[in-house]
């Protein structure tokens, strides 16, 4: 039976320490989240982020817009938040409606307030191996979890399934930086199973049940980023947990694995940006 990589416990531990740090700050860090439209999943994610931030003493502002908001209105708001020195971190909750150019909106965020490493400047820094303002929340949370269980990536074969800008690509770059040998797979990959079978660490970020127990070595570490509801309304990940957990060495559950680590990362990143901004203004 695999060891469960317990994201909930690690989140609690990290946030407990973070709260102690925030308690010492006279002026509290502040996170602004922009939410467009009525997507139920986005609303839940944003609400969870707000609640967690508030429980730590981070000032959390959620700015909501209807689905038909114009790009100009969003850009004007982001510019206002950029200029507002009481706001340390800005997050635009994705997805955005189709009539809005996502990249224009993301790139309006000041790189130094870019809490999920979305902007071209921070992505470029990540790509070249330079330090971005902060690392993207989900991949960073996964690395925290691997570190907590002393899972070293040096020389290991990491297979990332999924190539989104949010998870797959930055995950690949960040494991490469840890000296892993990295393969990225996607919907056009042929013979996926042949590749995943060679993985020491298999990270799946797809959004459908895809990873079965015949797709990996026994000693594989399996990270399930996927989170979605199946036809019966049950929250699921990409991995067939019941079967795979009987076989591999380590595995993340869904829920309770990567999800809590993403939120923890967002909070840590907010405080990191706050500290950088305050240091500079001294
Ligand atoms: P995305 O933008 O939809 O990307 C999905 C990726 O999966 C794409 O690269 C796609 O390939 C690939 N893919 C689809 N079907 C495939 C198949 N049959 N075989 C191999 N690859 C396939 O999704 P995302 O934003 O990265 O999110 C992925 C999942 O993670 C979702 O369930 C999301 O809800 C979840 N998520 C969870 C967290 C968390 O904190 N737990 C954070 C972010 C996302 P193509 O590029 O070829 O289309």
Short mmCIF file of C-alpha atoms and ligand atoms in Angstrom, two decimals:
data_model
loop_
_atom_site.label_atom_id
_atom_site.label_comp_id
_atom_site.label_asym_id
_atom_site.label_seq_id
_atom_site.Cartn_x
_atom_site.Cartn_y
_atom_site.Cartn_z
CA UNK A 1 0.00 0.00 0.00
CA UNK A 2 1.31 3.42 -0.95
CA UNK A 3 2.25 6.12 1.52
CA UNK A 4 -0.34 8.91 1.24
CA UNK A 5 1.18 12.31 0.52
CA UNK A 6 -1.00 14.25 2.92
CA UNK A 7 -1.50 17.74 1.52
CA UNK A 8 -4.01 18.71 4.18
CA UNK A 9 -1.62 18.12 7.08
CA UNK A 10 1.25 19.89 5.37
CA UNK A 11 -1.02 22.81 4.47
CA UNK A 12 -2.10 23.09 8.11
CA UNK A 13 1.48 23.04 9.31
CA UNK A 14 2.67 25.63 6.77
CA UNK A 15 -0.28 27.93 7.41
CA UNK A 16 0.05 27.68 11.18
CA UNK A 17 3.62 28.95 10.88
CA UNK A 18 2.58 31.59 8.37
CA UNK A 19 -0.14 32.88 10.69
CA UNK A 20 2.41 33.34 13.48
CA UNK A 21 4.52 35.40 11.10
CA UNK A 22 1.55 37.48 9.92
CA UNK A 23 0.49 38.11 13.54
CA UNK A 24 3.77 40.00 13.97
CA UNK A 25 3.14 42.34 11.02
CA UNK A 26 1.71 45.72 11.91
CA UNK A 27 0.30 46.26 8.42
CA UNK A 28 -1.26 43.06 7.10
CA UNK A 29 -0.52 41.57 3.65
CA UNK A 30 -3.30 41.95 1.12
CA UNK A 31 -4.54 39.76 -1.73
CA UNK A 32 -6.99 40.93 -4.42
CA UNK A 33 -8.81 38.32 -6.50
CA UNK A 34 -10.75 39.16 -9.66
CA UNK A 35 -13.62 36.81 -10.46
CA UNK A 36 -15.59 37.10 -13.69
CA UNK A 37 -18.91 35.35 -14.30
CA UNK A 38 -20.83 32.62 -12.52
CA UNK A 39 -18.68 29.50 -13.00
CA UNK A 40 -19.60 27.43 -9.91
CA UNK A 41 -16.15 25.83 -9.55
CA UNK A 42 -14.40 29.21 -9.79
CA UNK A 43 -16.75 30.64 -7.17
CA UNK A 44 -15.93 27.79 -4.78
CA UNK A 45 -12.17 28.16 -5.37
CA UNK A 46 -12.30 31.92 -4.81
CA UNK A 47 -14.39 31.54 -1.69
CA UNK A 48 -11.94 28.99 -0.26
CA UNK A 49 -9.04 31.31 -0.99
CA UNK A 50 -10.83 34.22 0.69
CA UNK A 51 -11.71 32.18 3.77
CA UNK A 52 -8.18 30.83 4.15
CA UNK A 53 -6.65 34.29 3.69
CA UNK A 54 -8.96 35.81 6.29
CA UNK A 55 -8.23 33.03 8.78
CA UNK A 56 -4.55 33.99 8.57
CA UNK A 57 -5.06 37.73 8.89
CA UNK A 58 -4.40 38.43 5.20
CA UNK A 59 -6.66 41.20 3.88
CA UNK A 60 -8.65 39.57 1.12
CA UNK A 61 -10.67 41.44 -1.49
CA UNK A 62 -12.74 39.64 -4.10
CA UNK A 63 -13.78 41.85 -7.01
CA UNK A 64 -16.58 40.26 -9.01
CA UNK A 65 -17.80 41.11 -12.50
CA UNK A 66 -20.64 39.79 -14.63
CA UNK A 67 -19.86 37.41 -17.50
CA UNK A 68 -20.26 40.20 -20.10
CA UNK A 69 -17.77 42.61 -18.51
CA UNK A 70 -15.51 44.32 -21.06
CA UNK A 71 -11.76 43.79 -21.25
CA UNK A 72 -11.26 47.55 -20.74
CA UNK A 73 -13.06 47.45 -17.41
CA UNK A 74 -10.85 44.59 -16.23
CA UNK A 75 -7.69 46.31 -17.42
CA UNK A 76 -8.66 49.54 -15.67
CA UNK A 77 -9.27 47.64 -12.42
CA UNK A 78 -5.95 45.84 -12.63
CA UNK A 79 -4.15 49.13 -13.24
CA UNK A 80 -5.87 50.58 -10.19
CA UNK A 81 -4.81 47.58 -8.08
CA UNK A 82 -1.24 47.87 -9.42
CA UNK A 83 -1.08 51.48 -8.26
CA UNK A 84 -2.65 50.76 -4.87
CA UNK A 85 0.27 50.25 -2.50
CA UNK A 86 -2.02 48.55 0.04
CA UNK A 87 -2.50 45.64 -2.39
CA UNK A 88 0.44 43.23 -2.45
CA UNK A 89 -0.86 40.37 -4.58
CA UNK A 90 -3.27 40.12 -7.51
CA UNK A 91 -4.90 36.98 -8.86
CA UNK A 92 -7.22 36.76 -11.85
CA UNK A 93 -9.30 33.62 -11.45
CA UNK A 94 -9.32 31.61 -14.67
CA UNK A 95 -11.05 30.77 -16.93
CA UNK A 96 -12.13 34.14 -18.33
CA UNK A 97 -15.02 34.50 -20.81
CA UNK A 98 -14.08 33.94 -24.45
CA UNK A 99 -14.57 37.59 -25.52
CA UNK A 100 -11.72 38.63 -23.24
CA UNK A 101 -8.11 38.29 -24.30
CA UNK A 102 -6.72 36.34 -21.35
CA UNK A 103 -3.09 37.22 -22.05
CA UNK A 104 -3.84 40.98 -22.20
CA UNK A 105 -5.53 40.79 -18.81
CA UNK A 106 -2.84 38.66 -17.19
CA UNK A 107 -0.09 40.83 -18.55
CA UNK A 108 -1.65 43.95 -17.11
CA UNK A 109 -0.78 42.63 -13.64
CA UNK A 110 2.38 44.20 -12.28
CA UNK A 111 4.98 41.36 -12.22
CA UNK A 112 5.79 42.19 -8.61
CA UNK A 113 2.15 41.59 -7.59
CA UNK A 114 1.75 38.52 -9.82
CA UNK A 115 0.97 35.93 -7.14
CA UNK A 116 0.64 32.88 -9.44
CA UNK A 117 3.51 33.59 -11.86
CA UNK A 118 1.17 34.30 -14.77
CA UNK A 119 2.76 37.33 -16.45
CA UNK A 120 5.09 37.01 -19.40
CA UNK A 121 7.91 38.54 -17.39
CA UNK A 122 7.63 36.01 -14.58
CA UNK A 123 7.06 33.11 -17.02
CA UNK A 124 10.15 34.25 -18.91
CA UNK A 125 12.16 34.29 -15.72
CA UNK A 126 10.93 30.79 -14.91
CA UNK A 127 11.83 29.61 -18.41
CA UNK A 128 15.36 30.99 -18.27
CA UNK A 129 15.98 29.63 -14.78
CA UNK A 130 15.96 33.08 -13.17
CA UNK A 131 13.95 33.69 -10.04
CA UNK A 132 10.37 34.84 -10.80
CA UNK A 133 8.68 37.13 -8.22
CA UNK A 134 7.08 33.94 -6.88
CA UNK A 135 6.72 30.43 -8.31
CA UNK A 136 3.32 29.24 -9.62
CA UNK A 137 1.12 27.99 -6.79
CA UNK A 138 0.22 24.45 -7.86
CA UNK A 139 3.65 23.23 -9.02
CA UNK A 140 5.29 24.92 -6.02
CA UNK A 141 2.80 23.20 -3.69
CA UNK A 142 3.66 19.85 -5.27
CA UNK A 143 7.38 20.43 -4.71
CA UNK A 144 6.71 21.36 -1.06
CA UNK A 145 4.87 18.08 -0.68
CA UNK A 146 7.65 16.03 -2.30
CA UNK A 147 10.22 17.80 -0.11
CA UNK A 148 8.19 17.07 3.02
CA UNK A 149 8.42 13.34 2.27
CA UNK A 150 12.11 13.61 1.25
CA UNK A 151 11.39 12.58 -2.33
CA UNK A 152 14.44 13.75 -4.24
CA UNK A 153 14.06 14.53 -7.96
CA UNK A 154 17.72 14.66 -8.94
CA UNK A 155 18.29 12.30 -11.88
CA UNK A 156 14.76 10.90 -11.66
CA UNK A 157 12.48 10.53 -14.65
CA UNK A 158 9.51 12.84 -14.09
CA UNK A 159 6.61 12.36 -16.50
CA UNK A 160 4.12 15.23 -16.55
CA UNK A 161 0.80 14.50 -18.25
CA UNK A 162 -0.77 17.81 -19.31
CA UNK A 163 0.89 20.89 -20.80
CA UNK A 164 -1.21 23.80 -19.53
CA UNK A 165 0.46 27.10 -18.69
CA UNK A 166 -1.11 26.81 -15.24
CA UNK A 167 0.27 23.40 -14.23
CA UNK A 168 1.93 21.12 -16.79
CA UNK A 169 4.51 23.46 -18.33
CA UNK A 170 5.69 25.18 -15.13
CA UNK A 171 5.75 21.79 -13.37
CA UNK A 172 8.06 20.47 -16.07
CA UNK A 173 10.37 23.51 -15.81
CA UNK A 174 10.48 23.38 -12.03
CA UNK A 175 11.30 19.67 -11.89
CA UNK A 176 13.92 20.23 -14.60
CA UNK A 177 15.45 22.88 -12.34
CA UNK A 178 15.66 20.16 -9.67
CA UNK A 179 17.73 18.09 -12.14
CA UNK A 180 15.01 15.63 -13.08
CA UNK A 181 14.85 14.18 -16.58
CA UNK A 182 11.47 15.42 -17.73
CA UNK A 183 8.96 14.18 -20.29
CA UNK A 184 5.77 16.13 -21.04
CA UNK A 185 2.78 14.23 -22.43
CA UNK A 186 -0.49 15.61 -23.81
CA UNK A 187 -3.53 14.63 -25.81
CA UNK A 188 -1.47 13.93 -28.97
CA UNK A 189 1.06 11.73 -27.18
CA UNK A 190 1.24 8.27 -28.70
CA UNK A 191 1.59 5.19 -26.49
CA UNK A 192 1.17 7.16 -23.27
CA UNK A 193 1.42 4.01 -21.18
CA UNK A 194 4.87 3.15 -22.58
CA UNK A 195 6.10 6.53 -21.36
CA UNK A 196 4.36 6.62 -17.97
CA UNK A 197 5.74 3.13 -17.24
CA UNK A 198 9.24 4.58 -17.23
CA UNK A 199 8.35 7.34 -14.73
CA UNK A 200 9.91 7.53 -11.27
CA UNK A 201 7.50 10.36 -10.57
CA UNK A 202 4.23 10.62 -12.52
CA UNK A 203 2.36 13.93 -12.32
CA UNK A 204 -1.05 13.99 -13.97
CA UNK A 205 -2.81 17.31 -14.67
CA UNK A 206 -5.50 16.45 -17.19
CA UNK A 207 -9.03 16.64 -15.77
CA UNK A 208 -10.35 13.17 -16.60
CA UNK A 209 -9.83 9.68 -15.22
CA UNK A 210 -6.84 8.51 -17.19
CA UNK A 211 -4.23 6.92 -14.96
CA UNK A 212 -4.72 3.22 -14.24
CA UNK A 213 -2.60 0.77 -12.25
CA UNK A 214 -1.05 -0.84 -15.34
CA UNK A 215 0.51 2.50 -16.35
CA UNK A 216 3.39 2.72 -13.89
CA UNK A 217 6.22 0.90 -12.11
CA UNK A 218 5.57 -0.39 -8.58
CA UNK A 219 7.94 2.11 -6.97
CA UNK A 220 6.47 5.12 -8.80
CA UNK A 221 5.45 8.32 -6.96
CA UNK A 222 2.06 9.42 -8.28
CA UNK A 223 0.85 13.02 -8.04
CA UNK A 224 -2.75 13.64 -9.02
CA UNK A 225 -3.43 17.27 -9.87
CA UNK A 226 -6.79 16.68 -11.54
CA UNK A 227 -9.92 17.70 -9.74
CA UNK A 228 -13.41 17.50 -11.19
CA UNK A 229 -16.83 16.02 -10.52
CA UNK A 230 -17.77 12.74 -12.17
CA UNK A 231 -21.26 11.98 -13.54
CA UNK A 232 -22.50 11.07 -10.07
CA UNK A 233 -21.26 14.39 -8.67
CA UNK A 234 -18.33 12.81 -6.77
CA UNK A 235 -15.08 14.80 -6.59
CA UNK A 236 -12.42 12.88 -8.52
CA UNK A 237 -8.86 13.09 -9.72
CA UNK A 238 -7.14 11.78 -12.85
CA UNK A 239 -5.89 8.66 -11.07
CA UNK A 240 -7.82 5.49 -10.29
CA UNK A 241 -6.85 5.87 -6.64
CA UNK A 242 -8.20 2.57 -5.28
CA UNK A 243 -6.21 0.48 -7.74
CA UNK A 244 -3.09 2.63 -8.06
CA UNK A 245 -2.63 3.19 -4.32
CA UNK A 246 -2.34 -0.58 -3.80
CA UNK A 247 0.65 -0.68 -6.11
CA UNK A 248 2.86 2.42 -5.99
CA UNK A 249 5.20 3.84 -3.33
CA UNK A 250 3.61 7.26 -2.76
CA UNK A 251 0.37 8.85 -3.94
CA UNK A 252 -1.66 12.02 -3.41
CA UNK A 253 -5.37 11.62 -2.61
CA UNK A 254 -8.11 13.72 -4.23
CA UNK A 255 -9.33 15.65 -2.36
CA UNK A 256 -6.66 16.28 0.26
CA UNK A 257 -3.47 16.15 -1.81
CA UNK A 258 -2.50 18.85 -4.30
CA UNK A 259 -5.56 21.09 -3.76
CA UNK A 260 -4.71 22.15 -0.19
CA UNK A 261 -1.08 22.66 -1.22
CA UNK A 262 -2.14 25.08 -3.97
CA UNK A 263 -4.01 27.22 -1.45
CA UNK A 264 -1.10 27.08 0.98
CA UNK A 265 1.22 28.21 -1.82
CA UNK A 266 -1.06 31.12 -2.67
CA UNK A 267 -0.92 32.33 0.93
CA UNK A 268 2.85 31.88 1.16
CA UNK A 269 3.27 33.71 -2.14
CA UNK A 270 1.11 36.62 -0.95
CA UNK A 271 3.33 37.03 2.09
CA UNK A 272 6.49 36.67 0.02
CA UNK A 273 5.36 39.48 -2.31
CA UNK A 274 4.37 41.60 0.69
CA UNK A 275 7.82 41.17 2.21
CA UNK A 276 9.60 41.97 -1.04
CA UNK A 277 7.54 45.12 -1.55
CA UNK A 278 8.02 46.31 2.01
CA UNK A 279 11.74 45.66 2.00
CA UNK A 280 12.10 47.79 -1.11
CA UNK A 281 10.13 50.69 0.31
CA UNK A 282 12.23 50.92 3.47
P1 LIG B 1 -6.11 22.08 -19.08
O1 LIG B 1 -5.64 23.45 -19.38
O2 LIG B 1 -7.46 21.65 -19.54
O3 LIG B 1 -5.02 21.05 -19.63
C1 LIG B 1 -5.26 19.68 -19.67
C2 LIG B 1 -4.09 19.01 -20.32
O4 LIG B 1 -4.36 17.61 -20.38
C3 LIG B 1 -3.82 19.46 -21.76
O5 LIG B 1 -2.45 19.72 -21.94
C4 LIG B 1 -4.29 18.28 -22.61
O6 LIG B 1 -3.55 18.09 -23.80
C5 LIG B 1 -4.02 17.13 -21.67
N1 LIG B 1 -4.85 15.97 -22.00
C6 LIG B 1 -6.19 15.93 -22.21
N2 LIG B 1 -6.58 14.68 -22.50
C7 LIG B 1 -5.47 13.92 -22.49
C8 LIG B 1 -5.22 12.55 -22.73
N3 LIG B 1 -6.21 11.71 -23.03
N4 LIG B 1 -3.95 12.09 -22.64
C9 LIG B 1 -2.94 12.93 -22.32
N5 LIG B 1 -3.12 14.25 -22.06
C10 LIG B 1 -4.37 14.73 -22.17
O7 LIG B 1 -6.12 21.81 -17.54
P2 LIG B 1 -5.27 22.39 -16.29
O8 LIG B 1 -5.67 23.78 -16.00
O9 LIG B 1 -3.83 22.06 -16.40
O10 LIG B 1 -5.90 21.46 -15.16
C11 LIG B 1 -5.83 20.06 -15.23
C12 LIG B 1 -6.62 19.46 -14.09
O11 LIG B 1 -6.01 19.88 -12.88
C13 LIG B 1 -8.07 19.91 -14.00
O12 LIG B 1 -8.84 18.85 -13.46
C14 LIG B 1 -8.03 21.05 -13.01
O13 LIG B 1 -9.26 21.24 -12.35
C15 LIG B 1 -6.98 20.55 -12.07
N6 LIG B 1 -6.28 21.57 -11.31
C16 LIG B 1 -6.15 21.33 -9.99
C17 LIG B 1 -5.44 22.21 -9.21
C18 LIG B 1 -5.29 21.89 -7.78
O14 LIG B 1 -4.87 22.73 -7.03
N7 LIG B 1 -5.56 20.65 -7.37
C19 LIG B 1 -4.88 23.37 -9.77
C20 LIG B 1 -5.02 23.58 -11.13
C21 LIG B 1 -5.71 22.66 -11.91
P3 LIG B 1 -3.58 19.15 -25.03
O15 LIG B 1 -2.71 20.28 -24.59
O16 LIG B 1 -3.03 18.39 -26.16
O17 LIG B 1 -5.02 19.56 -25.19
#
